[in-house]
Short mmCIF file of C-alpha atoms in Angstrom, two decimals:
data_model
loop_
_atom_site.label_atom_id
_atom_site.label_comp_id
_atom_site.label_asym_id
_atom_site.label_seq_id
_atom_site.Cartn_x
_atom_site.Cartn_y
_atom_site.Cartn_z
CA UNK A 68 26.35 14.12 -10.41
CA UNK A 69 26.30 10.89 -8.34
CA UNK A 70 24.77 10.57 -4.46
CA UNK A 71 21.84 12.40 -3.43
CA UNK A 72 23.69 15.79 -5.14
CA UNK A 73 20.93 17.92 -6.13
CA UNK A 74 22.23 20.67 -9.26
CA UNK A 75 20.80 23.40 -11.52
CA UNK A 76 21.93 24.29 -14.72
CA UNK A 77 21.40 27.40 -17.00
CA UNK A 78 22.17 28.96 -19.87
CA UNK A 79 25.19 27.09 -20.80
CA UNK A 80 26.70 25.23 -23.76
CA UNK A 81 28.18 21.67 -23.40
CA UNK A 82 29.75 20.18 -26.24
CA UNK A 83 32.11 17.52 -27.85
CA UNK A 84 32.03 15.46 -24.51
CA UNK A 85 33.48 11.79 -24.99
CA UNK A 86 30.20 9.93 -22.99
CA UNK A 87 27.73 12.23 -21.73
CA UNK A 88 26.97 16.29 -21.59
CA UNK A 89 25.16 15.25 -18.72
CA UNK A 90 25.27 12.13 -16.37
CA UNK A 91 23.16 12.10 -13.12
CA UNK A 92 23.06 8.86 -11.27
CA UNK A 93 22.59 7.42 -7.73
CA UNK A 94 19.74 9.50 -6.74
CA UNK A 95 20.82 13.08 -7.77
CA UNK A 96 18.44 15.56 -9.05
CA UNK A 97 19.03 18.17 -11.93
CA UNK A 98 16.85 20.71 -13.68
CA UNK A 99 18.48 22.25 -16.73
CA UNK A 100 17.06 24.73 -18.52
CA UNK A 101 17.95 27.15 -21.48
CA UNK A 102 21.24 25.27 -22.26
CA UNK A 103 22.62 23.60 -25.45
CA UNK A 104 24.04 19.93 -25.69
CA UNK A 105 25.78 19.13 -28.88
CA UNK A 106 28.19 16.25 -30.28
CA UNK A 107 28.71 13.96 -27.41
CA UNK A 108 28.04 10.01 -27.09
CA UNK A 109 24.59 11.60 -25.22
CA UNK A 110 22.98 14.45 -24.34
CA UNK A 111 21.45 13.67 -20.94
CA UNK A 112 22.12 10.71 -19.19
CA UNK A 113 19.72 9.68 -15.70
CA UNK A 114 20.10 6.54 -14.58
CA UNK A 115 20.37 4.43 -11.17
CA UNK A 116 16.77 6.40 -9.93
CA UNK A 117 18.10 9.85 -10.38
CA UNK A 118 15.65 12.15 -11.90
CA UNK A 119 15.39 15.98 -13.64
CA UNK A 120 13.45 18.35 -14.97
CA UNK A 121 15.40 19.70 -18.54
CA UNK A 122 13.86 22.48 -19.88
CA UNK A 123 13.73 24.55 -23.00
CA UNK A 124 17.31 23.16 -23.85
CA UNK A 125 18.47 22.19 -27.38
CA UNK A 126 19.70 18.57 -27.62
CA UNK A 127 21.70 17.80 -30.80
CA UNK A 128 23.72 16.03 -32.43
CA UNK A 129 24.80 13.07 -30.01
CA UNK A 130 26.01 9.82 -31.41
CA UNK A 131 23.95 7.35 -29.30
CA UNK A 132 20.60 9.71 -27.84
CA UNK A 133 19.65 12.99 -27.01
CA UNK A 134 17.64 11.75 -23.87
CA UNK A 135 18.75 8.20 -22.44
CA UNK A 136 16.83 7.33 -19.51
CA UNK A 137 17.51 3.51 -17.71
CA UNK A 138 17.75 1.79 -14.44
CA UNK A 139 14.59 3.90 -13.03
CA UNK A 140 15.22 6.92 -13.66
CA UNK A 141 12.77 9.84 -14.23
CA UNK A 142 12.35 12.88 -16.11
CA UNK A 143 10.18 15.84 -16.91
CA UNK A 144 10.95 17.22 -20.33
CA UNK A 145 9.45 20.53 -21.54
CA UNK A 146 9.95 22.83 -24.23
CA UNK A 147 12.80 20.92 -25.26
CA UNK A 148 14.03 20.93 -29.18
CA UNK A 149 15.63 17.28 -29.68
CA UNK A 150 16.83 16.61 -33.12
CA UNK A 151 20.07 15.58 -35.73
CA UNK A 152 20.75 12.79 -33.30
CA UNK A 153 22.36 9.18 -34.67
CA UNK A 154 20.49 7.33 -32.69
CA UNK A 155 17.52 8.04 -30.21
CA UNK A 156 16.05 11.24 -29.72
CA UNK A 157 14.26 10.50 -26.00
CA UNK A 158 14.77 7.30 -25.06
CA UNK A 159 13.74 5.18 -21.74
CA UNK A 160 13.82 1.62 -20.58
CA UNK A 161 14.69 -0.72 -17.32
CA UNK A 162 12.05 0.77 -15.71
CA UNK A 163 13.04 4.19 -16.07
CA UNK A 164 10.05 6.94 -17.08
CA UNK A 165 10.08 10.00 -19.22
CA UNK A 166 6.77 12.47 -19.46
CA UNK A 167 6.22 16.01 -19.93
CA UNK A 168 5.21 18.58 -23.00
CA UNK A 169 5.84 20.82 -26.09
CA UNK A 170 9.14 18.82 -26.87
CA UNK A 171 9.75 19.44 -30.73
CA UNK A 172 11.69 15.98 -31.34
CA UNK A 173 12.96 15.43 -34.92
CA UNK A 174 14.83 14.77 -37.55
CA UNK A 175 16.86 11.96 -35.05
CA UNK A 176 17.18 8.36 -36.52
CA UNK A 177 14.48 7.86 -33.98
CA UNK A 178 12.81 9.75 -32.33
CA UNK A 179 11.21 8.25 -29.44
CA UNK A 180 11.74 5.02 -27.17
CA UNK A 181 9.64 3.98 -24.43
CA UNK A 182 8.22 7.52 -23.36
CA UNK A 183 4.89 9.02 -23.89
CA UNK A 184 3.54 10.77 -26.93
CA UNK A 185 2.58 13.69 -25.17
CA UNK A 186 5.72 15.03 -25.10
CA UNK A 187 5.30 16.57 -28.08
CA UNK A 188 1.75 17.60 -27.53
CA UNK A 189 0.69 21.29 -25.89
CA UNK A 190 0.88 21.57 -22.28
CA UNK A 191 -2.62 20.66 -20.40
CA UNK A 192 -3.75 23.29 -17.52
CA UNK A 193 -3.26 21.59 -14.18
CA UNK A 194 -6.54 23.49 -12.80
CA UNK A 195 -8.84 20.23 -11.55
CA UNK A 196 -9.03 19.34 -7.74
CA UNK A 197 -10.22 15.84 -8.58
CA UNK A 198 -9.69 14.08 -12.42
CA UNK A 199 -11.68 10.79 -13.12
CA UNK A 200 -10.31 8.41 -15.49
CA UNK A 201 -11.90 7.63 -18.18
CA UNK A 202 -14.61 9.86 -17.32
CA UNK A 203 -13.00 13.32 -17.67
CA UNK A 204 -9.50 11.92 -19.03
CA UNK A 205 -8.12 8.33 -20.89
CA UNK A 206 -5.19 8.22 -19.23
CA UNK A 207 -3.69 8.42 -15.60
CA UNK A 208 -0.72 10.83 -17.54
CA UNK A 209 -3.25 12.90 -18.64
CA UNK A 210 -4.83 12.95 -15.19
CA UNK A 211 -1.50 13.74 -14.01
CA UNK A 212 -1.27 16.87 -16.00
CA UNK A 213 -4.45 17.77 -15.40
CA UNK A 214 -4.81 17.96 -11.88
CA UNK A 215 -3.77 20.78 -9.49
CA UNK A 216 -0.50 19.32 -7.11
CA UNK A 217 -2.42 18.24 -4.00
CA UNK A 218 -5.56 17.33 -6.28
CA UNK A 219 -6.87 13.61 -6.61
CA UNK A 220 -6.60 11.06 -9.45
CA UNK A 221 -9.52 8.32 -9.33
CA UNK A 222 -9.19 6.27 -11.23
CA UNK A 223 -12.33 3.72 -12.17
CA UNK A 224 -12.25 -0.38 -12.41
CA UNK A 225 -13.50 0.17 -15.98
CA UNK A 226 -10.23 2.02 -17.16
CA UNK A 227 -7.78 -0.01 -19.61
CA UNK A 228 -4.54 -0.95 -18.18
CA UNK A 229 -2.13 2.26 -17.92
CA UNK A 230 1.51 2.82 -18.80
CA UNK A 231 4.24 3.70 -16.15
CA UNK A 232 3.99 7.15 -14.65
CA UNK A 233 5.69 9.84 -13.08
CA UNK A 234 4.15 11.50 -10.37
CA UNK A 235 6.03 14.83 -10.43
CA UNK A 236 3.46 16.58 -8.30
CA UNK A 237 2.09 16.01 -5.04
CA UNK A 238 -1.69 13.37 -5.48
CA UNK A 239 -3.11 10.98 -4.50
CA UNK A 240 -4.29 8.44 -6.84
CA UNK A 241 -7.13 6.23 -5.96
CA UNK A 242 -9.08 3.43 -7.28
CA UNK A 243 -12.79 3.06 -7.62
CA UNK A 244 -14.89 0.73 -8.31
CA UNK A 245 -12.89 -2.06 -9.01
CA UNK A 246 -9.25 -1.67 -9.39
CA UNK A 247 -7.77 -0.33 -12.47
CA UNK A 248 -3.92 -1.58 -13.42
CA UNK A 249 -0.91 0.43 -13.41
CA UNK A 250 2.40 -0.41 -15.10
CA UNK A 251 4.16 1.77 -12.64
CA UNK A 252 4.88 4.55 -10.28
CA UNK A 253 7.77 6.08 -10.08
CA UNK A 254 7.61 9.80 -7.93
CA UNK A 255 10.14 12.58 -8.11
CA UNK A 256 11.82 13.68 -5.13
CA UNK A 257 10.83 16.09 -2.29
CA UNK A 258 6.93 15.77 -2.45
CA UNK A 259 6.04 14.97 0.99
CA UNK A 260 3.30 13.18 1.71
CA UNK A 261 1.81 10.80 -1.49
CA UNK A 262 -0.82 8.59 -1.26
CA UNK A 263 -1.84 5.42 -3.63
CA UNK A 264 -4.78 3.31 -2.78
CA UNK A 265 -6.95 0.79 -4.41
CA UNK A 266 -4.62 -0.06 -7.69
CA UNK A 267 -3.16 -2.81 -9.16
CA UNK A 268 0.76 -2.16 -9.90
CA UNK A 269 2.26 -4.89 -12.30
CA UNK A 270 6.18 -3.57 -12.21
CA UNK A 271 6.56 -5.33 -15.84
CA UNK A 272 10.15 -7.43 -14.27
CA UNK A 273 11.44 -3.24 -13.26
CA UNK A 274 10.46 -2.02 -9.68
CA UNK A 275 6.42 -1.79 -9.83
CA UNK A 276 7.13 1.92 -7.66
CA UNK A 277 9.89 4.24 -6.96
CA UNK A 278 9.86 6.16 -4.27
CA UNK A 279 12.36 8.95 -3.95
CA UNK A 280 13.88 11.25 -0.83
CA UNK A 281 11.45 13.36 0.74
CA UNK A 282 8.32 11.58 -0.09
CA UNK A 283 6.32 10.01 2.63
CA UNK A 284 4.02 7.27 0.67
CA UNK A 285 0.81 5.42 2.02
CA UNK A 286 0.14 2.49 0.13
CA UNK A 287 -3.24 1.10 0.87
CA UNK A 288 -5.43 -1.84 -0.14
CA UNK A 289 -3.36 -2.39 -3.29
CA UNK A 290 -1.72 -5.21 -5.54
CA UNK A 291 1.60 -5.35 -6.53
CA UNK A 292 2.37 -7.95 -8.59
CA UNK A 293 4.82 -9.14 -11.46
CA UNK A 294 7.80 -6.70 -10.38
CA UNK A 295 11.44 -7.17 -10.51
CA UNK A 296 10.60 -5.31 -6.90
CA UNK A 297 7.55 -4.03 -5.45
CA UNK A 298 8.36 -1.22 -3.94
CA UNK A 299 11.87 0.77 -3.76
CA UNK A 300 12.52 3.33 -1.21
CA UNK A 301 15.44 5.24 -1.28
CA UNK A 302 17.54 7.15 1.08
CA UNK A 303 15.46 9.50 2.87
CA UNK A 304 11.86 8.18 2.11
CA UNK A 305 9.41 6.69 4.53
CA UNK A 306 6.23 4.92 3.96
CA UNK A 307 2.93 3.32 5.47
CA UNK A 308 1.63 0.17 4.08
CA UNK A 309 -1.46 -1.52 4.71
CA UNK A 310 -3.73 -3.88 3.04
CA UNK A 311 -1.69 -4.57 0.78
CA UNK A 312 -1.07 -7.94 -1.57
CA UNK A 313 2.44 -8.20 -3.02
#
């Protein structure tokens, strides 16, 4: 799927593909679920800032990865089994984010590359209003998880410098009392309004944050430094920046 398509997938079996069970590019959106992907070059295949949610699928048996994420992309995995894969099971890089939970990822010649370790942790109840890092959580993901969509991040001067993120929910994330670092934001598609205030974003050479159709960002009092590209909107995003040091 290429150009702003947006597709849903279930309950089907894709297998024995030349390249990819799945490729979504160019700022399409997929969420599989309940499906099997087996014997191809990969499984699932985002790049060029499209994005997905793939759920409870089984991803086997691919030559190069199960999960290859690059160029930006973004992806919420859950409940996924990932294994018997030659090379990577979930891998991301170029700026290009992976999170989510209860992934069983094994027996692949690696497992993971470049995502977070939670996804093969339980899932986290998103039940707080407002999650204080390091106070409550270590780790803006974890804060992520942990808060209710429309809830607030804060996130203190004292915290140690964070890993890219996907906002997959509707926050805001703010900074207090100093402010902390971020390797990266990169926020799915369709949120509406998003607000990030008070951070430092170092883009490590990728885009520092993503912003997707359908989100309108305000970007306030922050510094954005060390990126490829501070900020990336695409098609059908709008912003409001102010304060700001680039």
């Amino acid at each position: 799927a290429r150009g702003n398509s947006s597709v849903k997938l279930s309950s089907s079996t894709i297998e024995q593909c030349t390249t990819s069970a799945i490729h979504i590019s160019n700022d399409s959106f997929i969420h599989v679920s309940a499906s099997t992907l087996e014997q191809s070059e990969v499984g699932i295949f985002i790049d060029e800032y499209g994005a997905g949610i793939v759920q409870n699928c089984n991803i086997k048996s691919h030559t190069e990865a199960g999960v290859l994420l690059t160029q930006s992309a973004a992806a919420l995995l859950i409940g996924n089994t990932v294994e018997e894969n030659e090379g990577w099971g979930i891998a991301a890089r170029d700026g290009a984010v992976g999170m989510g939970w209860e992934n069983t990822v094994t027996n692949n010649q690696r497992d993971l590359y470049g995502v977070s370790e939670w996804l093969s942790r339980a899932k986290i109840e998103d039940v707080s209003s407002i999650t204080v890092v390091p106070d409550q959580v270590e780790t803006v993901e974890e804060a992520i998880y942990s808060t209710a969509a429309g809830g607030t991040i804060m996130v203190k001067g004292s915290a140690s410098p964070q890993r890219r993120v996907l906002l997959y929910k509707k926050a805001q994330i703010v900074g207090e009392g100093g402010k902390p670092t971020l390797e990266g934001v990169s926020i799915f598609p369709n949120l509406g309004d998003i607000s990030i205030s008070n951070i430092v974003v170092e883009g490590d050479k990728e885009s520092a944050i993503v912003v997707r159709g359908g989100i309108n960002i305000t970007l306030q009092d922050c510094t954005i430094s060390k990126a490829d590209t501070a900020i990336v909107f695409r098609p059908k995003s709008t912003g409001y920046i102010s304060g700001c040091v680039f």
